[in-house]
Amino acid sequence: MVEHKRIGILTSGGDCAGLNPAIRAVVYHAVGTYNWEVLGICQATYGLMERPPQIVKLEIEKIDPLLMSGGTILGTTNKGDPFAFPISDGTLRDRSEEIIDGYHLLGLDALIGIGGDGSLAILRKLAQQGNLNLIGIPKTIDNDVNYTELSIGFDTAVKIATEALDRLHFTAASHSRIIILEVMGRDAGHIALNAGIAGGADVILIPEIPYKIDNICNYIRKRQNLGKNYSLIVVAEAVRTEVGETVTQDDLSGKSRFGGIGHYLADKVYLCTGAETRVTVLGHIQRGGVPSATDRLVASAFGVAAVDLIAEEKYDQMVTWQNLQVVSVPIAEAIAKYRAVDFNDTLLRTARSMGICLGD
Ligand code: F6P
């Protein structure tokens, strides 16, 4: 017999498709199976800093539409590290104790944090400091959380990038152009590699593999000589220039983010091939929209497994997807380093064997 519990759930970091299905699964299992209470915490850890803490009681009757909805009903943020939180006078303040107090004020027995490696690292630090019972669920379109083959949001992002390539084939062919698709993924090339193969790209550039412009140009010229009048290049946003410089864009708030490698490559490729070149930057479209079937399944399985870990009182664990099974690993191990594309990756070998140019 599992004793009654009141659990909290929050989403933290960049949103993605599949967060709401995970929330739905947690509510179904926690309320439906165990008869627990589930409190949704608004705007990630911000909700626990507020007084009263900003929460919404999650009930089975209201959660069905969550299965097919994008984003997160709880809101999220990828700003404001609570240990160095920016306040209005321009200084940074440690607000971690406010969050910990918020957890205790709500009388929570456990907290499920859905986040990427950055968010999970912050949540774990809070949990260690404040004795919070934490379970992590990995989410990120970048799919770079260690020890899990899939994070929530990745499959939908790949699907969207693949569909973009499907569309670009026709317009590129009609105009005999080279089209470069710049995709997200931070320092990991998973989206570019997966969508590149699935969408029939000719060139795939990922941050893990340094490239030479000459190799790309020779490859495209070879295609031109074979009568192939167009080429598609997929590039991950964190790919550097040929000489290893990071390409970023600053906004007015002073924040610097990846962006611009597609345009850098377009100039280089145009100069050596003479072909008209265009760039599509897919951006946040990869994070939005209806979750794919796989994301709904992974999110549901993660949500259920997270609740079961709480029932077993096995805390400080992150649920993971390994060989079609949900298992768990210590959060500390999952956040110790990010999961880049491995040099022995099956898909990397697949791309090479199919004659796709990886620029090296
Ligand atoms: O980590 C997810 C991600 O979408 C990255 O792929 C991308 O670089 C970043 O977030 C974009 O962040 P923001 O929403 O702050 O622009």
mmCIF file of C-alpha atoms and ligand atoms in Angstrom:
data_model
loop_
_atom_site.group_PDB
_atom_site.id
_atom_site.type_symbol
_atom_site.label_atom_id
_atom_site.label_comp_id
_atom_site.label_asym_id
_atom_site.label_seq_id
_atom_site.Cartn_x
_atom_site.Cartn_y
_atom_site.Cartn_z
ATOM 1 C CA MET A 1 0.000 0.000 0.000
ATOM 2 C CA VAL A 2 1.512 3.314 -1.125
ATOM 3 C CA GLU A 3 0.815 6.150 1.270
ATOM 4 C CA HIS A 4 -0.943 9.323 0.122
ATOM 5 C CA LYS A 5 1.332 11.945 -1.414
ATOM 6 C CA ARG A 6 1.167 15.466 -2.709
ATOM 7 C CA ILE A 7 3.535 15.905 -5.607
ATOM 8 C CA GLY A 8 4.582 18.902 -7.665
ATOM 9 C CA ILE A 9 5.468 19.004 -11.329
ATOM 10 C CA LEU A 10 7.191 21.733 -13.295
ATOM 11 C CA THR A 11 8.573 22.259 -16.774
ATOM 12 C CA SER A 12 11.842 24.142 -17.083
ATOM 13 C CA GLY A 13 14.058 25.355 -19.944
ATOM 14 C CA GLY A 14 13.009 25.777 -23.563
ATOM 15 C CA ASP A 15 9.596 24.344 -24.368
ATOM 16 C CA CYS A 16 9.079 21.537 -26.872
ATOM 17 C CA ALA A 17 6.346 19.237 -28.096
ATOM 18 C CA GLY A 18 5.493 16.476 -25.644
ATOM 19 C CA LEU A 19 5.625 18.360 -22.342
ATOM 20 C CA ASN A 20 1.847 18.383 -21.980
ATOM 21 C CA PRO A 21 1.479 14.644 -22.703
ATOM 22 C CA ALA A 22 4.050 14.006 -19.947
ATOM 23 C CA ILE A 23 2.063 16.147 -17.498
ATOM 24 C CA ARG A 24 -1.074 14.262 -18.525
ATOM 25 C CA ALA A 25 0.526 10.863 -17.876
ATOM 26 C CA VAL A 26 1.765 11.957 -14.448
ATOM 27 C CA VAL A 27 -1.733 13.082 -13.501
ATOM 28 C CA TYR A 28 -3.402 9.925 -14.822
ATOM 29 C CA HIS A 29 -1.062 7.652 -12.891
ATOM 30 C CA ALA A 30 -0.591 9.695 -9.715
ATOM 31 C CA VAL A 31 -4.238 10.661 -9.299
ATOM 32 C CA GLY A 32 -5.866 7.733 -11.100
ATOM 33 C CA THR A 33 -3.759 4.873 -9.764
ATOM 34 C CA TYR A 34 -2.487 6.163 -6.415
ATOM 35 C CA ASN A 35 -5.100 8.781 -5.556
ATOM 36 C CA TRP A 36 -2.393 11.398 -4.888
ATOM 37 C CA GLU A 37 -2.653 15.138 -5.373
ATOM 38 C CA VAL A 38 -0.708 16.739 -8.233
ATOM 39 C CA LEU A 39 0.159 20.438 -8.171
ATOM 40 C CA GLY A 40 1.430 22.027 -11.365
ATOM 41 C CA ILE A 41 4.025 24.694 -10.600
ATOM 42 C CA CYS A 42 3.840 27.688 -12.917
ATOM 43 C CA GLN A 43 6.819 29.112 -14.840
ATOM 44 C CA ALA A 44 9.365 26.572 -13.653
ATOM 45 C CA THR A 45 11.096 27.507 -10.386
ATOM 46 C CA TYR A 46 9.650 31.050 -10.587
ATOM 47 C CA GLY A 47 6.363 29.603 -9.346
ATOM 48 C CA LEU A 48 8.052 28.435 -6.152
ATOM 49 C CA MET A 49 9.672 31.839 -5.555
ATOM 50 C CA GLU A 50 6.326 33.631 -5.568
ATOM 51 C CA ARG A 51 4.234 34.074 -2.418
ATOM 52 C CA PRO A 52 1.883 32.386 -2.405
ATOM 53 C CA PRO A 53 3.603 29.867 -4.702
ATOM 54 C CA GLN A 54 2.019 29.923 -8.156
ATOM 55 C CA ILE A 55 0.383 26.580 -8.711
ATOM 56 C CA VAL A 56 -2.513 24.939 -10.476
ATOM 57 C CA LYS A 57 -4.182 21.821 -9.178
ATOM 58 C CA LEU A 58 -4.104 19.207 -11.930
ATOM 59 C CA GLU A 59 -7.168 17.018 -12.204
ATOM 60 C CA ILE A 60 -7.927 14.065 -14.454
ATOM 61 C CA GLU A 61 -11.153 15.604 -15.744
ATOM 62 C CA LYS A 62 -9.317 18.507 -17.363
ATOM 63 C CA ILE A 63 -6.221 16.954 -18.866
ATOM 64 C CA ASP A 64 -7.326 14.977 -21.902
ATOM 65 C CA PRO A 65 -6.714 17.724 -24.487
ATOM 66 C CA LEU A 66 -3.088 17.812 -23.328
ATOM 67 C CA LEU A 67 -2.206 14.746 -25.391
ATOM 68 C CA MET A 68 -2.159 16.618 -28.665
ATOM 69 C CA SER A 69 -1.149 20.082 -27.523
ATOM 70 C CA GLY A 70 2.280 21.659 -27.940
ATOM 71 C CA GLY A 71 4.140 23.827 -25.425
ATOM 72 C CA THR A 72 3.480 23.511 -21.724
ATOM 73 C CA ILE A 73 0.338 24.484 -19.848
ATOM 74 C CA LEU A 74 2.539 25.263 -16.835
ATOM 75 C CA GLY A 75 4.718 27.806 -18.621
ATOM 76 C CA THR A 76 8.487 27.657 -18.517
ATOM 77 C CA THR A 77 11.622 29.735 -18.637
ATOM 78 C CA ASN A 78 15.199 29.250 -19.719
ATOM 79 C CA LYS A 79 16.433 32.381 -17.943
ATOM 80 C CA GLY A 80 17.277 33.281 -14.400
ATOM 81 C CA ASP A 81 19.498 30.782 -12.618
ATOM 82 C CA PRO A 82 18.002 30.908 -9.075
ATOM 83 C CA PHE A 83 21.486 30.775 -7.566
ATOM 84 C CA ALA A 84 22.409 33.984 -9.399
ATOM 85 C CA PHE A 85 19.067 35.539 -10.154
ATOM 86 C CA PRO A 86 19.060 38.929 -11.909
ATOM 87 C CA ILE A 87 17.132 41.544 -9.949
ATOM 88 C CA SER A 88 15.927 44.987 -11.011
ATOM 89 C CA ASP A 89 18.948 46.930 -9.700
ATOM 90 C CA GLY A 90 21.159 44.932 -12.057
ATOM 91 C CA THR A 91 22.741 42.743 -9.379
ATOM 92 C CA LEU A 92 22.432 38.985 -8.932
ATOM 93 C CA ARG A 93 20.872 37.393 -5.886
ATOM 94 C CA ASP A 94 20.799 33.809 -4.652
ATOM 95 C CA ARG A 95 17.083 32.968 -4.457
ATOM 96 C CA SER A 96 17.494 29.244 -3.939
ATOM 97 C CA GLU A 97 16.175 29.282 -0.347
ATOM 98 C CA GLU A 98 12.928 30.935 -1.519
ATOM 99 C CA ILE A 99 12.350 28.051 -3.924
ATOM 100 C CA ILE A 100 13.132 25.465 -1.286
ATOM 101 C CA ASP A 101 10.754 27.211 1.141
ATOM 102 C CA GLY A 102 8.116 27.267 -1.602
ATOM 103 C CA TYR A 103 8.370 23.475 -1.941
ATOM 104 C CA HIS A 104 7.971 23.010 1.825
ATOM 105 C CA LEU A 105 5.184 25.610 2.093
ATOM 106 C CA LEU A 106 3.183 23.581 -0.427
ATOM 107 C CA GLY A 107 3.753 20.463 1.663
ATOM 108 C CA LEU A 108 5.172 18.565 -1.301
ATOM 109 C CA ASP A 109 6.391 15.019 -0.829
ATOM 110 C CA ALA A 110 8.200 15.025 -4.165
ATOM 111 C CA LEU A 111 8.831 17.117 -7.232
ATOM 112 C CA ILE A 112 8.972 16.016 -10.864
ATOM 113 C CA GLY A 113 11.154 18.339 -12.924
ATOM 114 C CA ILE A 114 10.879 18.075 -16.692
ATOM 115 C CA GLY A 115 13.957 19.694 -18.178
ATOM 116 C CA GLY A 116 17.142 19.448 -20.183
ATOM 117 C CA ASP A 117 20.575 19.008 -18.643
ATOM 118 C CA GLY A 118 20.866 22.673 -17.563
ATOM 119 C CA SER A 119 17.503 22.703 -15.790
ATOM 120 C CA LEU A 120 18.081 19.307 -14.215
ATOM 121 C CA ALA A 121 21.437 20.466 -12.879
ATOM 122 C CA ILE A 122 19.797 23.487 -11.210
ATOM 123 C CA LEU A 123 16.932 21.414 -9.835
ATOM 124 C CA ARG A 124 19.329 18.846 -8.447
ATOM 125 C CA LYS A 125 21.405 21.525 -6.732
ATOM 126 C CA LEU A 126 18.207 22.839 -5.116
ATOM 127 C CA ALA A 127 17.183 19.322 -4.131
ATOM 128 C CA GLN A 128 20.532 18.606 -2.512
ATOM 129 C CA GLN A 129 20.545 21.916 -0.651
ATOM 130 C CA GLY A 130 16.937 21.758 0.536
ATOM 131 C CA ASN A 131 16.394 18.037 0.942
ATOM 132 C CA LEU A 132 13.794 17.914 -1.829
ATOM 133 C CA ASN A 133 12.690 14.599 -3.284
ATOM 134 C CA LEU A 134 13.380 15.093 -6.967
ATOM 135 C CA ILE A 135 12.684 12.988 -10.051
ATOM 136 C CA GLY A 136 13.843 14.190 -13.469
ATOM 137 C CA ILE A 137 12.230 13.678 -16.864
ATOM 138 C CA PRO A 138 14.500 14.568 -19.807
ATOM 139 C CA LYS A 139 13.179 16.898 -22.479
ATOM 140 C CA THR A 140 14.938 18.805 -25.194
ATOM 141 C CA ILE A 141 14.689 18.956 -28.945
ATOM 142 C CA ASP A 142 18.510 18.804 -28.911
ATOM 143 C CA ASN A 143 18.386 15.184 -27.608
ATOM 144 C CA ASP A 144 21.671 15.760 -25.830
ATOM 145 C CA VAL A 145 20.808 14.516 -22.326
ATOM 146 C CA ASN A 146 23.136 11.706 -21.399
ATOM 147 C CA TYR A 147 21.981 8.110 -20.792
ATOM 148 C CA THR A 148 18.742 8.498 -22.704
ATOM 149 C CA GLU A 149 18.351 7.655 -26.365
ATOM 150 C CA LEU A 150 15.327 9.923 -26.542
ATOM 151 C CA SER A 151 14.351 13.100 -24.780
ATOM 152 C CA ILE A 152 10.852 14.506 -25.070
ATOM 153 C CA GLY A 153 10.562 16.882 -28.042
ATOM 154 C CA PHE A 154 13.321 15.465 -30.224
ATOM 155 C CA ASP A 155 11.172 13.299 -32.446
ATOM 156 C CA THR A 156 8.764 16.125 -33.258
ATOM 157 C CA ALA A 157 11.647 18.470 -34.038
ATOM 158 C CA VAL A 158 13.180 15.907 -36.411
ATOM 159 C CA LYS A 159 9.821 15.405 -38.067
ATOM 160 C CA ILE A 160 9.431 19.143 -38.631
ATOM 161 C CA ALA A 161 12.972 19.512 -40.005
ATOM 162 C CA THR A 162 12.419 16.493 -42.278
ATOM 163 C CA GLU A 163 9.218 17.983 -43.589
ATOM 164 C CA ALA A 164 11.055 21.253 -44.253
ATOM 165 C CA LEU A 165 13.595 19.340 -46.356
ATOM 166 C CA ASP A 166 10.808 17.529 -48.200
ATOM 167 C CA ARG A 167 9.410 20.901 -49.185
ATOM 168 C CA LEU A 168 12.757 22.431 -50.022
ATOM 169 C CA HIS A 169 13.570 19.650 -52.525
ATOM 170 C CA PHE A 170 10.885 20.876 -54.889
ATOM 171 C CA THR A 171 11.678 24.563 -54.808
ATOM 172 C CA ALA A 172 15.443 23.900 -54.999
ATOM 173 C CA ALA A 173 14.944 21.620 -58.017
ATOM 174 C CA SER A 174 12.621 24.046 -59.765
ATOM 175 C CA HIS A 175 15.190 26.865 -59.561
ATOM 176 C CA SER A 176 18.395 24.798 -59.780
ATOM 177 C CA ARG A 177 19.485 26.175 -56.428
ATOM 178 C CA ILE A 178 21.447 25.145 -53.419
ATOM 179 C CA ILE A 179 19.318 25.511 -50.323
ATOM 180 C CA ILE A 180 20.800 25.463 -46.855
ATOM 181 C CA LEU A 181 18.558 24.515 -43.934
ATOM 182 C CA GLU A 182 19.856 25.712 -40.559
ATOM 183 C CA VAL A 183 18.437 23.691 -37.682
ATOM 184 C CA MET A 184 18.655 23.962 -33.897
ATOM 185 C CA GLY A 185 20.345 21.519 -31.543
ATOM 186 C CA ARG A 186 22.917 23.548 -29.629
ATOM 187 C CA ASP A 187 26.275 21.755 -29.473
ATOM 188 C CA ALA A 188 24.838 18.434 -30.610
ATOM 189 C CA GLY A 189 24.141 17.504 -34.220
ATOM 190 C CA HIS A 190 21.321 15.021 -33.609
ATOM 191 C CA ILE A 191 18.544 17.027 -35.288
ATOM 192 C CA ALA A 192 20.704 17.786 -38.336
ATOM 193 C CA LEU A 193 21.897 14.197 -38.700
ATOM 194 C CA ASN A 194 18.500 12.575 -38.245
ATOM 195 C CA ALA A 195 16.518 15.020 -40.370
ATOM 196 C CA GLY A 196 19.304 15.183 -42.938
ATOM 197 C CA ILE A 197 19.133 11.464 -43.612
ATOM 198 C CA ALA A 198 15.349 11.244 -43.352
ATOM 199 C CA GLY A 199 14.866 14.290 -45.589
ATOM 200 C CA GLY A 200 17.390 13.287 -48.258
ATOM 201 C CA ALA A 201 19.956 16.061 -47.702
ATOM 202 C CA ASP A 202 23.103 15.921 -49.830
ATOM 203 C CA VAL A 203 25.343 17.533 -47.234
ATOM 204 C CA ILE A 204 24.978 17.323 -43.445
ATOM 205 C CA LEU A 205 27.161 19.454 -41.218
ATOM 206 C CA ILE A 206 27.215 18.865 -37.473
ATOM 207 C CA PRO A 207 29.279 20.501 -34.705
ATOM 208 C CA GLU A 208 30.996 17.210 -33.871
ATOM 209 C CA ILE A 209 32.697 16.964 -37.300
ATOM 210 C CA PRO A 210 35.011 19.731 -38.531
ATOM 211 C CA TYR A 211 34.589 20.374 -42.250
ATOM 212 C CA LYS A 212 36.358 21.980 -45.202
ATOM 213 C CA ILE A 213 34.515 24.285 -47.587
ATOM 214 C CA ASP A 214 36.498 22.709 -50.425
ATOM 215 C CA ASN A 215 35.088 19.289 -49.612
ATOM 216 C CA ILE A 216 31.542 20.618 -49.775
ATOM 217 C CA CYS A 217 32.209 22.479 -53.022
ATOM 218 C CA ASN A 218 33.889 19.512 -54.697
ATOM 219 C CA TYR A 219 30.956 17.351 -53.715
ATOM 220 C CA ILE A 220 28.396 19.790 -55.097
ATOM 221 C CA ARG A 221 30.381 20.291 -58.308
ATOM 222 C CA LYS A 222 30.464 16.513 -58.750
ATOM 223 C CA ARG A 223 26.691 16.494 -58.436
ATOM 224 C CA GLN A 224 26.442 19.313 -60.961
ATOM 225 C CA ASN A 225 28.639 17.338 -63.390
ATOM 226 C CA LEU A 226 26.310 14.382 -63.005
ATOM 227 C CA GLY A 227 23.444 16.614 -64.073
ATOM 228 C CA LYS A 228 21.982 17.028 -60.589
ATOM 229 C CA ASN A 229 20.793 20.589 -60.742
ATOM 230 C CA TYR A 230 20.221 21.235 -57.047
ATOM 231 C CA SER A 231 21.588 20.350 -53.637
ATOM 232 C CA LEU A 232 20.306 20.520 -50.097
ATOM 233 C CA ILE A 233 22.579 21.217 -47.160
ATOM 234 C CA VAL A 234 21.503 20.795 -43.537
ATOM 235 C CA VAL A 235 23.617 22.582 -40.989
ATOM 236 C CA ALA A 236 23.321 22.473 -37.213
ATOM 237 C CA GLU A 237 23.265 25.914 -35.613
ATOM 238 C CA ALA A 238 26.447 25.382 -33.564
ATOM 239 C CA VAL A 239 28.614 24.417 -36.529
ATOM 240 C CA ARG A 240 31.598 26.757 -36.569
ATOM 241 C CA THR A 241 33.194 28.561 -39.459
ATOM 242 C CA GLU A 242 35.854 26.674 -41.338
ATOM 243 C CA VAL A 243 38.495 28.242 -39.081
ATOM 244 C CA GLY A 244 36.661 27.327 -35.913
ATOM 245 C CA GLU A 245 34.840 30.544 -34.975
ATOM 246 C CA THR A 246 31.439 30.288 -33.282
ATOM 247 C CA VAL A 247 28.674 32.050 -35.230
ATOM 248 C CA THR A 248 26.217 33.833 -32.962
ATOM 249 C CA GLN A 249 23.818 36.740 -33.010
ATOM 250 C CA ASP A 250 23.414 39.241 -30.188
ATOM 251 C CA ASP A 251 20.030 40.678 -29.327
ATOM 252 C CA LEU A 252 19.312 44.029 -27.693
ATOM 253 C CA SER A 253 19.183 42.461 -24.239
ATOM 254 C CA GLY A 254 22.822 41.555 -24.741
ATOM 255 C CA LYS A 255 22.101 37.836 -24.979
ATOM 256 C CA SER A 256 24.058 35.938 -27.563
ATOM 257 C CA ARG A 257 22.544 32.914 -29.281
ATOM 258 C CA PHE A 258 23.503 30.614 -32.134
ATOM 259 C CA GLY A 259 22.507 31.764 -35.596
ATOM 260 C CA GLY A 260 24.095 32.726 -38.896
ATOM 261 C CA ILE A 261 26.118 29.684 -39.916
ATOM 262 C CA GLY A 262 23.675 29.050 -42.791
ATOM 263 C CA HIS A 263 24.351 32.485 -44.300
ATOM 264 C CA TYR A 264 28.103 32.117 -43.767
ATOM 265 C CA LEU A 265 28.033 28.855 -45.725
ATOM 266 C CA ALA A 266 25.767 30.263 -48.429
ATOM 267 C CA ASP A 267 28.373 32.869 -49.422
ATOM 268 C CA LYS A 268 31.199 30.355 -49.426
ATOM 269 C CA VAL A 269 29.272 27.777 -51.429
ATOM 270 C CA TYR A 270 28.029 30.351 -53.936
ATOM 271 C CA LEU A 271 31.564 31.587 -54.543
ATOM 272 C CA CYS A 272 32.887 28.143 -55.374
ATOM 273 C CA THR A 273 29.934 26.616 -57.220
ATOM 274 C CA GLY A 274 28.361 29.656 -58.883
ATOM 275 C CA ALA A 275 24.936 28.224 -58.049
ATOM 276 C CA GLU A 276 22.214 30.455 -56.667
ATOM 277 C CA THR A 277 22.052 29.748 -52.949
ATOM 278 C CA ARG A 278 19.288 30.372 -50.419
ATOM 279 C CA VAL A 279 19.043 29.859 -46.672
ATOM 280 C CA THR A 280 16.112 28.741 -44.513
ATOM 281 C CA VAL A 281 16.487 29.117 -40.769
ATOM 282 C CA LEU A 282 13.927 26.826 -39.163
ATOM 283 C CA GLY A 283 14.148 28.298 -35.662
ATOM 284 C CA HIS A 284 11.427 27.827 -33.094
ATOM 285 C CA ILE A 285 9.124 26.076 -35.547
ATOM 286 C CA GLN A 286 11.054 22.982 -34.441
ATOM 287 C CA ARG A 287 9.793 23.429 -30.898
ATOM 288 C CA GLY A 288 6.177 24.165 -31.649
ATOM 289 C CA GLY A 289 3.135 22.299 -32.716
ATOM 290 C CA VAL A 290 1.425 19.015 -32.191
ATOM 291 C CA PRO A 291 3.619 16.341 -30.549
ATOM 292 C CA SER A 292 4.456 13.386 -32.798
ATOM 293 C CA ALA A 293 3.165 9.918 -31.897
ATOM 294 C CA THR A 294 6.636 8.938 -30.654
ATOM 295 C CA ASP A 295 6.887 12.011 -28.429
ATOM 296 C CA ARG A 296 3.446 11.257 -26.989
ATOM 297 C CA LEU A 297 4.518 7.684 -26.264
ATOM 298 C CA VAL A 298 7.877 8.577 -24.738
ATOM 299 C CA ALA A 299 6.315 11.368 -22.679
ATOM 300 C CA SER A 300 3.550 9.064 -21.423
ATOM 301 C CA ALA A 301 6.011 6.301 -20.508
ATOM 302 C CA PHE A 302 8.305 8.797 -18.760
ATOM 303 C CA GLY A 303 5.414 10.330 -16.821
ATOM 304 C CA VAL A 304 4.240 6.941 -15.569
ATOM 305 C CA ALA A 305 7.770 5.801 -14.666
ATOM 306 C CA ALA A 306 8.443 9.049 -12.780
ATOM 307 C CA VAL A 307 5.357 8.501 -10.639
ATOM 308 C CA ASP A 308 6.388 4.899 -9.949
ATOM 309 C CA LEU A 309 9.823 6.073 -8.775
ATOM 310 C CA ILE A 310 8.081 8.367 -6.300
ATOM 311 C CA ALA A 311 5.888 5.475 -5.142
ATOM 312 C CA GLU A 312 9.096 3.512 -4.482
ATOM 313 C CA GLU A 313 10.648 6.622 -2.883
ATOM 314 C CA LYS A 314 13.633 6.182 -5.177
ATOM 315 C CA TYR A 315 14.656 9.818 -5.583
ATOM 316 C CA ASP A 316 17.418 11.774 -7.285
ATOM 317 C CA GLN A 317 16.796 9.682 -10.419
ATOM 318 C CA MET A 318 16.076 10.614 -14.028
ATOM 319 C CA VAL A 319 13.913 8.383 -16.191
ATOM 320 C CA THR A 320 15.579 7.369 -19.445
ATOM 321 C CA TRP A 321 14.762 5.599 -22.681
ATOM 322 C CA GLN A 322 17.156 2.743 -23.385
ATOM 323 C CA ASN A 323 16.568 -0.091 -25.851
ATOM 324 C CA LEU A 324 12.821 0.538 -25.928
ATOM 325 C CA GLN A 325 12.628 0.362 -22.124
ATOM 326 C CA VAL A 326 12.169 3.082 -19.557
ATOM 327 C CA VAL A 327 14.768 2.740 -16.819
ATOM 328 C CA SER A 328 16.307 5.300 -14.485
ATOM 329 C CA VAL A 329 19.781 6.654 -13.781
ATOM 330 C CA PRO A 330 21.051 8.964 -11.038
ATOM 331 C CA ILE A 331 20.461 12.568 -12.146
ATOM 332 C CA ALA A 332 24.086 13.320 -11.249
ATOM 333 C CA GLU A 333 25.255 10.906 -13.948
ATOM 334 C CA ALA A 334 22.854 12.226 -16.551
ATOM 335 C CA ILE A 335 24.005 15.817 -16.125
ATOM 336 C CA ALA A 336 27.719 15.096 -15.835
ATOM 337 C CA LYS A 337 28.187 15.651 -19.578
ATOM 338 C CA TYR A 338 26.010 16.199 -22.614
ATOM 339 C CA ARG A 339 25.417 13.539 -25.266
ATOM 340 C CA ALA A 340 27.022 14.549 -28.541
ATOM 341 C CA VAL A 341 26.787 12.550 -31.762
ATOM 342 C CA ASP A 342 29.117 9.623 -31.215
ATOM 343 C CA PHE A 343 31.716 8.832 -33.871
ATOM 344 C CA ASN A 344 30.411 5.264 -33.962
ATOM 345 C CA ASP A 345 26.824 6.446 -34.306
ATOM 346 C CA THR A 346 24.880 4.130 -36.609
ATOM 347 C CA LEU A 347 23.347 7.090 -38.376
ATOM 348 C CA LEU A 348 26.728 8.658 -39.012
ATOM 349 C CA ARG A 349 27.831 5.413 -40.650
ATOM 350 C CA THR A 350 24.557 5.294 -42.545
ATOM 351 C CA ALA A 351 25.049 8.806 -43.895
ATOM 352 C CA ARG A 352 28.600 8.087 -45.028
ATOM 353 C CA SER A 353 27.665 4.780 -46.603
ATOM 354 C CA MET A 354 24.909 6.462 -48.580
ATOM 355 C CA GLY A 355 27.373 8.958 -50.007
ATOM 356 C CA ILE A 356 26.086 11.946 -48.027
ATOM 357 C CA CYS A 357 28.816 14.562 -47.625
ATOM 358 C CA LEU A 358 29.695 15.328 -43.995
ATOM 359 C CA GLY A 359 32.215 17.956 -44.998
ATOM 360 C CA ASP A 360 35.293 16.104 -43.678
HETATM 361 O O1 F6P B 1 17.846 23.840 -26.157
HETATM 362 C C1 F6P B 1 16.749 23.978 -26.991
HETATM 363 C C2 F6P B 1 16.940 25.108 -27.968
HETATM 364 O O2 F6P B 1 15.810 25.140 -28.824
HETATM 365 C C3 F6P B 1 18.239 25.055 -28.768
HETATM 366 O O3 F6P B 1 18.194 24.120 -29.807
HETATM 367 C C4 F6P B 1 18.344 26.493 -29.197
HETATM 368 O O4 F6P B 1 19.689 26.851 -29.427
HETATM 369 C C5 F6P B 1 17.825 27.254 -28.005
HETATM 370 O O5 F6P B 1 16.989 26.360 -27.286
HETATM 371 C C6 F6P B 1 17.026 28.482 -28.346
HETATM 372 O O6 F6P B 1 16.714 29.135 -27.170
HETATM 373 P P1 F6P B 1 15.730 30.389 -27.088
HETATM 374 O O7 F6P B 1 14.329 29.837 -27.070
HETATM 375 O O8 F6P B 1 16.105 31.049 -25.818
HETATM 376 O O9 F6P B 1 15.972 31.225 -28.302
#
